[in-house]
Short mmCIF file of C-alpha atoms in Angstrom, two decimals:
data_model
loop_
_atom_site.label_atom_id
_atom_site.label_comp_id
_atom_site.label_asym_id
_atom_site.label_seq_id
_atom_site.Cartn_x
_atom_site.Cartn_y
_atom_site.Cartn_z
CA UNK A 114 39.00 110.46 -2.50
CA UNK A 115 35.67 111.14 -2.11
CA UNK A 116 33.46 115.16 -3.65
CA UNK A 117 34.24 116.84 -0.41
CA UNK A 118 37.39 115.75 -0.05
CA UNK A 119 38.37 116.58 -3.32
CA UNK A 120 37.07 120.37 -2.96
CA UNK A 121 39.04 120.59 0.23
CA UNK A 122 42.53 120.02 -1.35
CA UNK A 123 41.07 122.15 -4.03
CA UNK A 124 40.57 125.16 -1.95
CA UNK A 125 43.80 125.00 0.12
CA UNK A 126 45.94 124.83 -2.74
CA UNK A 127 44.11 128.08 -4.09
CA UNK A 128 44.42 129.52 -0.52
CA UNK A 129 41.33 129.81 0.57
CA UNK A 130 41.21 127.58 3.37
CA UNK A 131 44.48 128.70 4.82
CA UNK A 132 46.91 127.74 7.83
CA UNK A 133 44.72 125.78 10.54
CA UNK A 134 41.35 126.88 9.21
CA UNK A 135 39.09 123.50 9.62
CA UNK A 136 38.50 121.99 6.26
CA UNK A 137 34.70 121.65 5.08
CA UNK A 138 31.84 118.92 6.35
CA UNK A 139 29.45 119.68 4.36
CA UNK A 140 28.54 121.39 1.24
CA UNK A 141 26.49 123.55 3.06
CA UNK A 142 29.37 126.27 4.34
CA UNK A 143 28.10 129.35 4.85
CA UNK A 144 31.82 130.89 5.63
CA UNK A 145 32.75 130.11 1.74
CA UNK A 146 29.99 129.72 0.05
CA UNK A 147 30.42 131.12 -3.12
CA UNK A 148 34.35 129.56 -4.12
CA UNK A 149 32.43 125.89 -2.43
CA UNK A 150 29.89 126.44 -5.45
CA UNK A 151 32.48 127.56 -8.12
CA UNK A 152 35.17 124.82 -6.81
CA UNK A 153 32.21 122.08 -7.26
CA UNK A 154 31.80 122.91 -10.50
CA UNK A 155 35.36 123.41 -11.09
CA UNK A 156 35.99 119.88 -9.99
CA UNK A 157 32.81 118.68 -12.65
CA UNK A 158 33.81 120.12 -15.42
CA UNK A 159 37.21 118.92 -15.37
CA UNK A 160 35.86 115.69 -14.98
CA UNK A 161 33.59 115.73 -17.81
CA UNK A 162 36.90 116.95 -20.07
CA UNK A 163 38.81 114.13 -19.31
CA UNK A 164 35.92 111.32 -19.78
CA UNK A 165 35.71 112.94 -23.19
CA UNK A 166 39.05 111.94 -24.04
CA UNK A 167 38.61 108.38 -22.81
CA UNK A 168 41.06 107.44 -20.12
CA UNK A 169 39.48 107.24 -17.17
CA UNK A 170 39.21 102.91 -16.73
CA UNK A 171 37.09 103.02 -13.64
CA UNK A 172 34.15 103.95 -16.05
CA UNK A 173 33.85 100.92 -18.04
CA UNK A 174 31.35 98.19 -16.95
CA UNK A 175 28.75 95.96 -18.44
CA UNK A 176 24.68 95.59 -18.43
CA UNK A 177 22.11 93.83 -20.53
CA UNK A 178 19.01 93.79 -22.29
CA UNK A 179 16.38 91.08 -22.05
CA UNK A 180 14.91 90.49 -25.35
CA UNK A 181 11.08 90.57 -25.27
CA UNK A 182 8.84 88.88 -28.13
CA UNK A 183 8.09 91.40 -30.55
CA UNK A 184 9.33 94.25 -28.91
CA UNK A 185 11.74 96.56 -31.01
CA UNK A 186 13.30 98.93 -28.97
CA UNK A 187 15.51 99.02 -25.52
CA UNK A 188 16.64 101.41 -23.19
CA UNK A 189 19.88 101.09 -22.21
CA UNK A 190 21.17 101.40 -18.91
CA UNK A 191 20.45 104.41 -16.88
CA UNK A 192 24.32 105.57 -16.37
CA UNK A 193 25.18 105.02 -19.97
CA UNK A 194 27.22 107.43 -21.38
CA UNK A 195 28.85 105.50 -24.38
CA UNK A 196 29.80 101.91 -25.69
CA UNK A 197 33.44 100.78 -24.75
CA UNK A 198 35.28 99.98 -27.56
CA UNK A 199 35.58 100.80 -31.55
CA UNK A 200 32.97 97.59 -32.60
CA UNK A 201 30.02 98.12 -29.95
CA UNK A 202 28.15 95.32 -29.93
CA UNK A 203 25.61 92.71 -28.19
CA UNK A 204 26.74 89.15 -27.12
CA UNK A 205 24.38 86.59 -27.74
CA UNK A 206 25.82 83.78 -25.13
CA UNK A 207 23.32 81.32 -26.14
CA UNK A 208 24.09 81.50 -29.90
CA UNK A 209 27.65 82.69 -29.13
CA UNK A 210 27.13 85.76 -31.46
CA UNK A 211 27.57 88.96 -31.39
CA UNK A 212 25.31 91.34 -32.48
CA UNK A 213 27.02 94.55 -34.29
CA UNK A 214 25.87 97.68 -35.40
CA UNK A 215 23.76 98.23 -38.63
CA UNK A 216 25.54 100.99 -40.59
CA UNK A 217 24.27 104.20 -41.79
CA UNK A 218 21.85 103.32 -39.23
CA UNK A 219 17.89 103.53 -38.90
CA UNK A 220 17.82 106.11 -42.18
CA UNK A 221 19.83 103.49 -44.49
CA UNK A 222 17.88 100.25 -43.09
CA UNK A 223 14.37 102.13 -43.33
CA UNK A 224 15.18 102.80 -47.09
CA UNK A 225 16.72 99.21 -47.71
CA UNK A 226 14.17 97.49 -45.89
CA UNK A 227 10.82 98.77 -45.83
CA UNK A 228 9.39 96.30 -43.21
CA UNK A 229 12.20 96.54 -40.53
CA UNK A 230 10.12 97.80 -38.22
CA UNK A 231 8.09 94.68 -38.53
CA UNK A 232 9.93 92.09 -39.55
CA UNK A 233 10.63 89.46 -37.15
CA UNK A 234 13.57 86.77 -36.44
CA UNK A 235 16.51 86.73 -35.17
CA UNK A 236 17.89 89.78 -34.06
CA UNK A 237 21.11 90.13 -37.18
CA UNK A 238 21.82 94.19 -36.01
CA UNK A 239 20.97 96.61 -33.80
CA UNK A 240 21.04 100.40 -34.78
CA UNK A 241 19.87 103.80 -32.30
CA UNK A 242 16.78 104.51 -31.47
CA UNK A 243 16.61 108.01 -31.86
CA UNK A 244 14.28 109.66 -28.90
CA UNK A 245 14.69 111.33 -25.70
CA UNK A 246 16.62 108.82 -24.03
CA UNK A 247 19.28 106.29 -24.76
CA UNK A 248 17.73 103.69 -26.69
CA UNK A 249 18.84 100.82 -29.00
CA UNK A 250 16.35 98.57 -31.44
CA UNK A 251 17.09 95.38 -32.86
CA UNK A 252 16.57 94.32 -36.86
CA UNK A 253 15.23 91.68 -37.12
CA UNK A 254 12.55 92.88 -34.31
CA UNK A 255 12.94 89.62 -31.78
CA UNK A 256 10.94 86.70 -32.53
CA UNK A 257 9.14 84.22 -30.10
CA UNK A 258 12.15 82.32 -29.98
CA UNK A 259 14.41 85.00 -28.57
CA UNK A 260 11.68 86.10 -25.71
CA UNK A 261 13.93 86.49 -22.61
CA UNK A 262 17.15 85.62 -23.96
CA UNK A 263 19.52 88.10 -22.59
CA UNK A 264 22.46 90.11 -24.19
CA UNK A 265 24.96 91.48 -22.72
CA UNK A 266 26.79 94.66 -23.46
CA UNK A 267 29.97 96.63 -22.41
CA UNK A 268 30.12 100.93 -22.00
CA UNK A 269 31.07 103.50 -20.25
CA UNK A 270 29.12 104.48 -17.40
CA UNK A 271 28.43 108.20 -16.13
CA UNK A 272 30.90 108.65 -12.97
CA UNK A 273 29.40 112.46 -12.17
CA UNK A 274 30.09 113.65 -8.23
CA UNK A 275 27.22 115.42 -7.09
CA UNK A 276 27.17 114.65 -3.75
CA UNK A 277 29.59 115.09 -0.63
CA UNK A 278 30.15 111.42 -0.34
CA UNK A 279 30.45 110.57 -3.94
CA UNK A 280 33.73 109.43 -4.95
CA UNK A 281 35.98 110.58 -7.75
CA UNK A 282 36.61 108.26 -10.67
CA UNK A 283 40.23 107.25 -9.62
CA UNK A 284 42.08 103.84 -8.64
CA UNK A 285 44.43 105.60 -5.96
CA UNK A 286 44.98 109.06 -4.82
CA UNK A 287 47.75 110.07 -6.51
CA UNK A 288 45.65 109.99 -9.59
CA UNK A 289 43.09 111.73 -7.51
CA UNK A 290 45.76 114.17 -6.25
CA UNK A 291 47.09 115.01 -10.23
CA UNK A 292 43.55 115.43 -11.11
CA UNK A 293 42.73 118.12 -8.02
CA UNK A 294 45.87 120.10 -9.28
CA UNK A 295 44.30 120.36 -12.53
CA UNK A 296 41.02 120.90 -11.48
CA UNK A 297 42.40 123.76 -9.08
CA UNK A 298 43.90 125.74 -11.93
CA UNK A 299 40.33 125.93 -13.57
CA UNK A 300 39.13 126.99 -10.28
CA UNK A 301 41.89 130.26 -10.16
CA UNK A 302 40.34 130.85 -14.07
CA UNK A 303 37.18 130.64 -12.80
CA UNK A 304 37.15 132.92 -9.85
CA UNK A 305 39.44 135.38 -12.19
CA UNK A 306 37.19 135.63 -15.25
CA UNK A 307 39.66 134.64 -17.33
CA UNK A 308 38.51 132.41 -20.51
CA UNK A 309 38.41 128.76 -19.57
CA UNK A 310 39.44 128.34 -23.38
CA UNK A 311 43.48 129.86 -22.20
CA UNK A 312 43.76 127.02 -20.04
CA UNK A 313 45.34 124.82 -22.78
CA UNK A 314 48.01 127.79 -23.33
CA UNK A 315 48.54 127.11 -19.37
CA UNK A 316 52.07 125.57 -18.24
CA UNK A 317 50.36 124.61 -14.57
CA UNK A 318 47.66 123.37 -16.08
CA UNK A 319 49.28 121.65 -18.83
CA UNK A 320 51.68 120.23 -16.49
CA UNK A 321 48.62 118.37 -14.09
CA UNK A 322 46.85 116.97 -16.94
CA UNK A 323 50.27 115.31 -18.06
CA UNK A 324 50.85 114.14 -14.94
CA UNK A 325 47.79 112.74 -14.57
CA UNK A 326 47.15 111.16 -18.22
CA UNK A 327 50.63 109.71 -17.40
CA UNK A 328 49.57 108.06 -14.00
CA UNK A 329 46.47 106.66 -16.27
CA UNK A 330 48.22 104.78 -19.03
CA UNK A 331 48.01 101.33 -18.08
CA UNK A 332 51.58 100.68 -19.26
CA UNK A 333 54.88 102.81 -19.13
CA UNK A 334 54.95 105.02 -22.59
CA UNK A 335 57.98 104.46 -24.56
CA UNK A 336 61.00 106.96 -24.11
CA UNK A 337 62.72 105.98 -27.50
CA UNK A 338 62.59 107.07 -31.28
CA UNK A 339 62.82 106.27 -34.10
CA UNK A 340 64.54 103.32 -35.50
CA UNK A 341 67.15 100.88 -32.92
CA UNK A 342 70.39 99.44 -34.82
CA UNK A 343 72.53 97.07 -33.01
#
């Protein structure tokens, strides 16, 4: 289901495209302007909640870096939103290592190491670069011997709709469909001024996003508790 299709259903379960009224082509309605706007954003934010949570799969991917002689820091790739998985890591393929994070960070290794920032080798961990962007940097800082090597990395990659033809984060459309209904009841809070922070004490709303995190889960959840005796 792609934005605009998704604002569509949207709006006709809210009733505002009613009966035989043609659904929208284009963002650009002037004949509902204003609920297009708030059922856009509507339809974002909802989005963003559930990526929080972690269970959309269509979000995880893979990228890499290409190590660079002497060269510290990397910027990661430009959709990156977080690592996948509770061990992020790099995978060396040509060493068949992996490269895993330095903890406590750049503010531990800068008072256990005064020369990490210099020091080069093989790159052991890698810790955040903390700037404007998302950036990693690599301790030992890559020697001569590592120029070009490449390592690869999984995370979860930004899956925003901003345009008409972008297409919602789902494997089928009765995910999609769950996912509207939810995203429809935010709208009706919206357009009502009522706090966005009641729609957790919402039955309709609590009801979609079960529905939906239900349709998600890779496997069937178990129905049973407790201990089984034969």
């Amino acid at each position: 289901m792609d934005f605009i299709g998704s604002v569509n259903r949207l709006l006709r379960i809210n009733g505002v495209i009613r009966g035989d009224e043609d659904v929208l082509t284009t963002f650009s309605d002037t004949q509902h302007s204003s609920d297009i706007q708030i059922a856009q954003i509507a339809i974002q934010d909802e989005l963003s909640e559930i990526v929080s949570e972690r269970l959309i799969p269509y979000e995880k991917t893979s990228s890499t870096v290409a190590l660079v002689t002497s060269t510290r820091t990397y910027a990661l790739a430009s959709d990156f939103v977080r690592f996948f998985g509770d061990r992020p890591s790099f995978y060396d393929s040509t060493d068949n290592v992996r490269i895993y994070e330095y903890l406590g960070g750049e503010n531990l290794l800068k008072d256990q190491i005064y020369t990490y920032a210099t020091d080069t080798g093989a790159p052991s961990w890698w810790y955040w670069d903390d700037t404007t962007s998302k950036k990693i940097a690599f301790f030992n800082v890559p020697s001569s011997t590592y120029n070009g090597r490449s390592l690869s990395y999984d995370y979860e990659k930004d899956v925003s709709v901003t345009n008409s033809t972008d297409t919602l984060p789902f494997h089928n459309t009765i995910e999609a469909n769950a996912f509207i209904q939810a995203a429809a009841r935010r709208f009706a809070f919206m357009i009502t001024n009522q706090p966005q922070g009641l729609l957790s004490e919402d039955a309709t709303y609590q009801n979609a996003k079960a529905r939906l995190y239900n349709l998600l889960r890779p496997t069937n959840p178990s129905k049973y508790y407790g201990h089984s005796y034969g």
